[in-house]
XYZ file of C-alpha atoms in Angstrom:
316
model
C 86.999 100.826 100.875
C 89.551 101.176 98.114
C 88.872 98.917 94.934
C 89.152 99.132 91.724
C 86.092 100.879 89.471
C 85.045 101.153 86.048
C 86.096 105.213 85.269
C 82.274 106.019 85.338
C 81.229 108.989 82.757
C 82.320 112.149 85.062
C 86.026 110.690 85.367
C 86.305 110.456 81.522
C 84.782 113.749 81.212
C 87.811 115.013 83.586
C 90.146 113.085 82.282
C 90.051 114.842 78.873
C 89.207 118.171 79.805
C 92.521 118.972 79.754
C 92.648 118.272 75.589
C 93.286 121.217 72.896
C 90.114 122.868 72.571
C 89.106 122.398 68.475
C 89.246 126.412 66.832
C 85.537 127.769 66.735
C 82.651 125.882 67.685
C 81.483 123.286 65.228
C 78.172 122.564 64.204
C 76.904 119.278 64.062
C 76.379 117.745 60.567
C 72.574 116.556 59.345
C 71.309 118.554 62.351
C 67.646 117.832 61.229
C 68.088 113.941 61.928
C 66.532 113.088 65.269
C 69.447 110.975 66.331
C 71.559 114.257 65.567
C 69.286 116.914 66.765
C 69.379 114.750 70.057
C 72.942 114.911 70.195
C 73.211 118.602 69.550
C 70.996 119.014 72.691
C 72.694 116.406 74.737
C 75.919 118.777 73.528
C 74.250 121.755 75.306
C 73.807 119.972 78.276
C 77.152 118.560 78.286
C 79.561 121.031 76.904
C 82.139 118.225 77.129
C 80.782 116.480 74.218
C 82.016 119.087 71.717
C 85.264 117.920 72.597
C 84.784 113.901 72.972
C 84.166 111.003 70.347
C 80.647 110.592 70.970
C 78.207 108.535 68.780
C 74.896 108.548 68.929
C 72.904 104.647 67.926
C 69.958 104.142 66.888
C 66.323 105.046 68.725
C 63.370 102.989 68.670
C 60.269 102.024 70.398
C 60.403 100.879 73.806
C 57.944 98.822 75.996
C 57.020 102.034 77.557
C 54.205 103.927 76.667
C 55.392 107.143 75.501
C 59.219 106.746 75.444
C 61.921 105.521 72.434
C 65.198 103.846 74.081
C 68.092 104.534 72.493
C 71.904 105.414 74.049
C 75.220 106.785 73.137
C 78.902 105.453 73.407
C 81.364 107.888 74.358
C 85.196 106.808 73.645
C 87.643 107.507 76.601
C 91.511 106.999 77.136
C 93.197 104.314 75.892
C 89.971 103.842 73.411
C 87.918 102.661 76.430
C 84.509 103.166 75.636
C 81.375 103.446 77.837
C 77.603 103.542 76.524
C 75.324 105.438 78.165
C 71.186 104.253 77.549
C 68.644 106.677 77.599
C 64.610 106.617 77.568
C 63.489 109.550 75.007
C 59.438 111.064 75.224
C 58.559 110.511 71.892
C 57.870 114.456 71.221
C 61.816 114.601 72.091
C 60.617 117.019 74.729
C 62.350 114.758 77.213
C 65.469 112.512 77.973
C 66.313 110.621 80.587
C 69.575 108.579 81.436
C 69.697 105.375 83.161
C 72.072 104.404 85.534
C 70.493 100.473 84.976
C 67.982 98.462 83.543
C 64.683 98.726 84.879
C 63.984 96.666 88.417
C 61.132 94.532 88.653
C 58.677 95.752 91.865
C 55.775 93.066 90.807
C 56.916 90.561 93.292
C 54.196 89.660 96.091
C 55.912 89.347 99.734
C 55.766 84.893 99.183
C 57.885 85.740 95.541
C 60.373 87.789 97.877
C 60.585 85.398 100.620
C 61.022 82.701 98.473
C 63.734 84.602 96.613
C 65.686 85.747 99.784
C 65.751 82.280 100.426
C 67.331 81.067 97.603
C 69.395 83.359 98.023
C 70.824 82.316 100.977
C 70.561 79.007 100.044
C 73.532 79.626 97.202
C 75.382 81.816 99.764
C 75.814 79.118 102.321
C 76.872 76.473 99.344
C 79.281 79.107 98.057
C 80.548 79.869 101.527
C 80.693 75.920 102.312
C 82.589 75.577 99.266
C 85.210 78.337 99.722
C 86.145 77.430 103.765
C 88.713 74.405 103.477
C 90.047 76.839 100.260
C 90.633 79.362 103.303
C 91.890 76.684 106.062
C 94.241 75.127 103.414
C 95.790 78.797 102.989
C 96.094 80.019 106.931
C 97.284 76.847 108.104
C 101.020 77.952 109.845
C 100.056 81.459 109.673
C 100.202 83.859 112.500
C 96.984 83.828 114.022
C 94.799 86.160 116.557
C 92.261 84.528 119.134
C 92.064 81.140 120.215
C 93.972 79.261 117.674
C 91.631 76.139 118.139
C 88.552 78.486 117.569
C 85.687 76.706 115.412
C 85.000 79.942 113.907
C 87.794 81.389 111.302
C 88.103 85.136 109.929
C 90.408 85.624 106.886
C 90.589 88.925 105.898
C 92.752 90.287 102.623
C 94.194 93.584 103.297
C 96.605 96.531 102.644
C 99.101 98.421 105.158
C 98.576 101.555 103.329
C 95.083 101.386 103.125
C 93.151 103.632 105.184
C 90.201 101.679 105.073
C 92.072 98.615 106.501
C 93.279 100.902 109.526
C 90.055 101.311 110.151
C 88.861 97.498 110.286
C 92.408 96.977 112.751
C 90.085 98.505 115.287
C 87.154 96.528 114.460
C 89.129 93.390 114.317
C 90.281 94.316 118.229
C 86.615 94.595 119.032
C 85.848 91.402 117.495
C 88.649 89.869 119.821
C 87.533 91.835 122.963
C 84.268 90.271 122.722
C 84.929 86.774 121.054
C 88.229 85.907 121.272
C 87.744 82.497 122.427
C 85.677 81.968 119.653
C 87.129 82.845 116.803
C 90.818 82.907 114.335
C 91.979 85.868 112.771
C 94.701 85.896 110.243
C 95.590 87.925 107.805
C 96.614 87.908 104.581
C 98.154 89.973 102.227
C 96.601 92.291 99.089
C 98.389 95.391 98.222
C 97.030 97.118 95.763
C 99.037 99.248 93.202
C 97.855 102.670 93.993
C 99.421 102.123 97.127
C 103.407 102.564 96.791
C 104.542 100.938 100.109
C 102.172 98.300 100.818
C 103.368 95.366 98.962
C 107.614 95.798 100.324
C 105.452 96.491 103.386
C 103.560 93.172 102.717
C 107.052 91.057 101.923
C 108.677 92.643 104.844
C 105.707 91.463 107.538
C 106.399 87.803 105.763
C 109.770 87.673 106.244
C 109.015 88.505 109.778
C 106.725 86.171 110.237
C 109.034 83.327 108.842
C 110.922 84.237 112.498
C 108.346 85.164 114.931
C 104.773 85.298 114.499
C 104.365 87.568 117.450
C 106.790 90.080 114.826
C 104.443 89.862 112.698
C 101.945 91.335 114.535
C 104.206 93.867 115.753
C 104.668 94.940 112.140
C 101.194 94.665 111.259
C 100.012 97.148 114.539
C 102.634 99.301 113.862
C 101.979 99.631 109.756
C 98.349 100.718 110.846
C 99.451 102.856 113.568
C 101.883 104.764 111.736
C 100.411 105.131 108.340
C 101.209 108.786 108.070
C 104.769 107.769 109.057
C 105.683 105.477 106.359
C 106.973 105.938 102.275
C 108.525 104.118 99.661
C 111.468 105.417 100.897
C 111.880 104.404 104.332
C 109.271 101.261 104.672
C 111.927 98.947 104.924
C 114.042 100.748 107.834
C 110.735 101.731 109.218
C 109.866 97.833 109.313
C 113.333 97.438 111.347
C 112.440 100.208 113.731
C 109.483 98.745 114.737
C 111.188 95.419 115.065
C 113.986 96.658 117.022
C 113.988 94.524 120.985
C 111.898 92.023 119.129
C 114.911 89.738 119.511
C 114.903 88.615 115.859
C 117.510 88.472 113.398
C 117.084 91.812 111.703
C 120.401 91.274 109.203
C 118.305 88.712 107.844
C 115.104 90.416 108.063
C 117.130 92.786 105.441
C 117.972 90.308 103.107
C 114.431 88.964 102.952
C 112.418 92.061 102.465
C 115.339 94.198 100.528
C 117.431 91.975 98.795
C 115.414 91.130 95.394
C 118.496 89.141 93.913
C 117.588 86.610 97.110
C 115.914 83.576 97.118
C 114.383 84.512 100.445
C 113.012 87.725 99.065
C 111.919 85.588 95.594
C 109.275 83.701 97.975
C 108.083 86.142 100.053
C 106.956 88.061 97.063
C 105.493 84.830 95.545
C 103.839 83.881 98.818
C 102.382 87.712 98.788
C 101.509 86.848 95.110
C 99.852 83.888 95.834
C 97.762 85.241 98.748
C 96.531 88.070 96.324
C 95.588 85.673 93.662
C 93.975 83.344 96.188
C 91.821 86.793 97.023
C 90.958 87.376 93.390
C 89.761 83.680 93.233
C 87.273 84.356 95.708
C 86.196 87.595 94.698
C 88.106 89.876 96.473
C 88.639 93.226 94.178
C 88.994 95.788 97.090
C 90.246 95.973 100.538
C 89.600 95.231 103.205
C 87.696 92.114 102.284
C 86.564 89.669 105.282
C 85.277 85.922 104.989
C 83.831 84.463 108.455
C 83.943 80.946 108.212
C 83.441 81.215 103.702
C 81.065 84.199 104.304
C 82.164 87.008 102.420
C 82.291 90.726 104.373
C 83.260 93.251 101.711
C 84.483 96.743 103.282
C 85.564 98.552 106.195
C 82.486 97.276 108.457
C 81.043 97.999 111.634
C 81.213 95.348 114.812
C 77.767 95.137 114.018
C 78.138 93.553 110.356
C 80.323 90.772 111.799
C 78.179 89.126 114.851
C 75.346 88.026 112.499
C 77.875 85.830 110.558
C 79.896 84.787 113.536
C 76.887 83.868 115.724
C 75.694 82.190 112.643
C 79.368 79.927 112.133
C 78.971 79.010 115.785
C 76.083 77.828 115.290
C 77.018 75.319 112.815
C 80.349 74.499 114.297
């Protein structure tokens, strides 16, 4: 699934490895401060560090027996910073770096029941909450299924991605097997490190504004021909596919190419407007699923889905 990440430590660390070395090595000043000596070690284990902005803060007692907490904050590009907490053995023999803060195990199995059930409790209010959100946005879309279907599928995704070609063949599983129970549309999130996805994404629009079943030719055929497709060509490649289809492709042009155009102006607000829609509900990566408000993050197996949808027929 692509989405967008904090730049954890090692990314930094690459990212400015490419910087002037300094001339000579340089030896830490006040070397016999613990804080410093530390660092000097951390230095050795890192060789990095010569090179970075890296502060060390203050140690002190922990609730551990035997350990000092304490971290360091390393500044990145841009003056991003990340801090980085460590537990310390108090005869400095030792350090160790924590990915998080510690977990608490003490629960009996009624505390973890009861939790799980909570829980679920919020999910189902926040799914509750998000569906006529989600029915308000599909309704006139193209759809996949039985249209009438009790049970709807959303998902926010990306031509380009290779994640979402993936979940195109998962989506014609879910179909094969419940298409007369459920609605699948689709709507649009390109994300920036993909070039051709969003005229991709204003292109299928436009063609949808004619013919839904277009649309779906554009949307099988973006998937099918990833490999196929640049910056370059996307918008001829859109009117290849589209070619028999029987719809006005002159005007097809002006939609998706022309950005001086008042067509083109609100297909790339309504592609807008489905993104922010996704970023409302939580949607940071693609492909990102809800089944009936229930939110399915990644490219998942046939297997994720039938919990959720046997659960929204349920209810309906």
């Amino acid at each position: 699934m692509h989405r967008f990440v904090t730049t954890p430590l090692v990314l930094i660390l690459a990212a400015l490895a490419c910087r002037p070395a300094p001339e000579g090595n340089v030896a830490p000043e006040n070397v016999g401060s613990r804080e410093a000596r530390i660092l000097a070690n951390l230095e050795l284990a890192f060789p990095q560090f010569a090179k970075l902005d890296v502060t060390m803060g203050e140690i002190r007692p922990s609730d551990y027996a035997g350990l000092d907490v304490g971290s360091y904050t390393i500044v990145g590009p841009q003056g991003r910073t990340r801090t980085q907490k460590f537990f310390v053995s108090v005869d400095d023999k030792r350090l160790y770096l924590l990915a998080r803060e510690p977990i608490d195990v003490s629960r009996s199995a009624g505390e973890i029941e009861a939790v799980l059930e909570e829980r679920a409790a919020e999910a189902a209010r926040v799914a509750a909450a998000r569906q006529p959100r989600l029915e308000d946005a599909v309704a006139g879309l193209p759809t996949r299924g039985n249209p009438s279907a009790p049970v709807l599928i959303v998902e926010f995704s990306d031509f380009q991605c290779p994640f979402c070609a993936r979940s195109a063949e998962t989506v014609e599983e879910i179909l094969g097997r419940y298409g007369d129970d459920v609605r699948f549309v689709f709507k649009h999130f390109p994300l920036e490190i993909h070039p051709w996805a969003r005229p991709a994404a204003i292109a299928a629009h436009c063609a949808a504004r004619q013919s839904h079943d277009a649309f779906w030719a554009l949307h099988d055929a973006y998937f099918e021909n990833q490999g196929q497709i640049t910056t370059a060509n996307v918008l001829d490649k859109s009117a290849e596919y589209l070619a028999g289809s029987g719809i006005d492709l002159e005007a097809l042009k002006v939609c998706a190419g022309d950005e001086d155009s008042s067509e083109y102006r609100a297909a790339a607000a309504r592609v807008e407007a489905d993104m922010e829609l996704g970023r409302e509900l939580g949607v940071s990566g693609t492909p990102a699923f809800f089944v009936d408000g229930e939110f399915l993050s990644g490219a998942q197996p046939l297997t994720a889905f039938e919990p959720l949808i046997a659960k929204a027929k349920g209810a309906s």
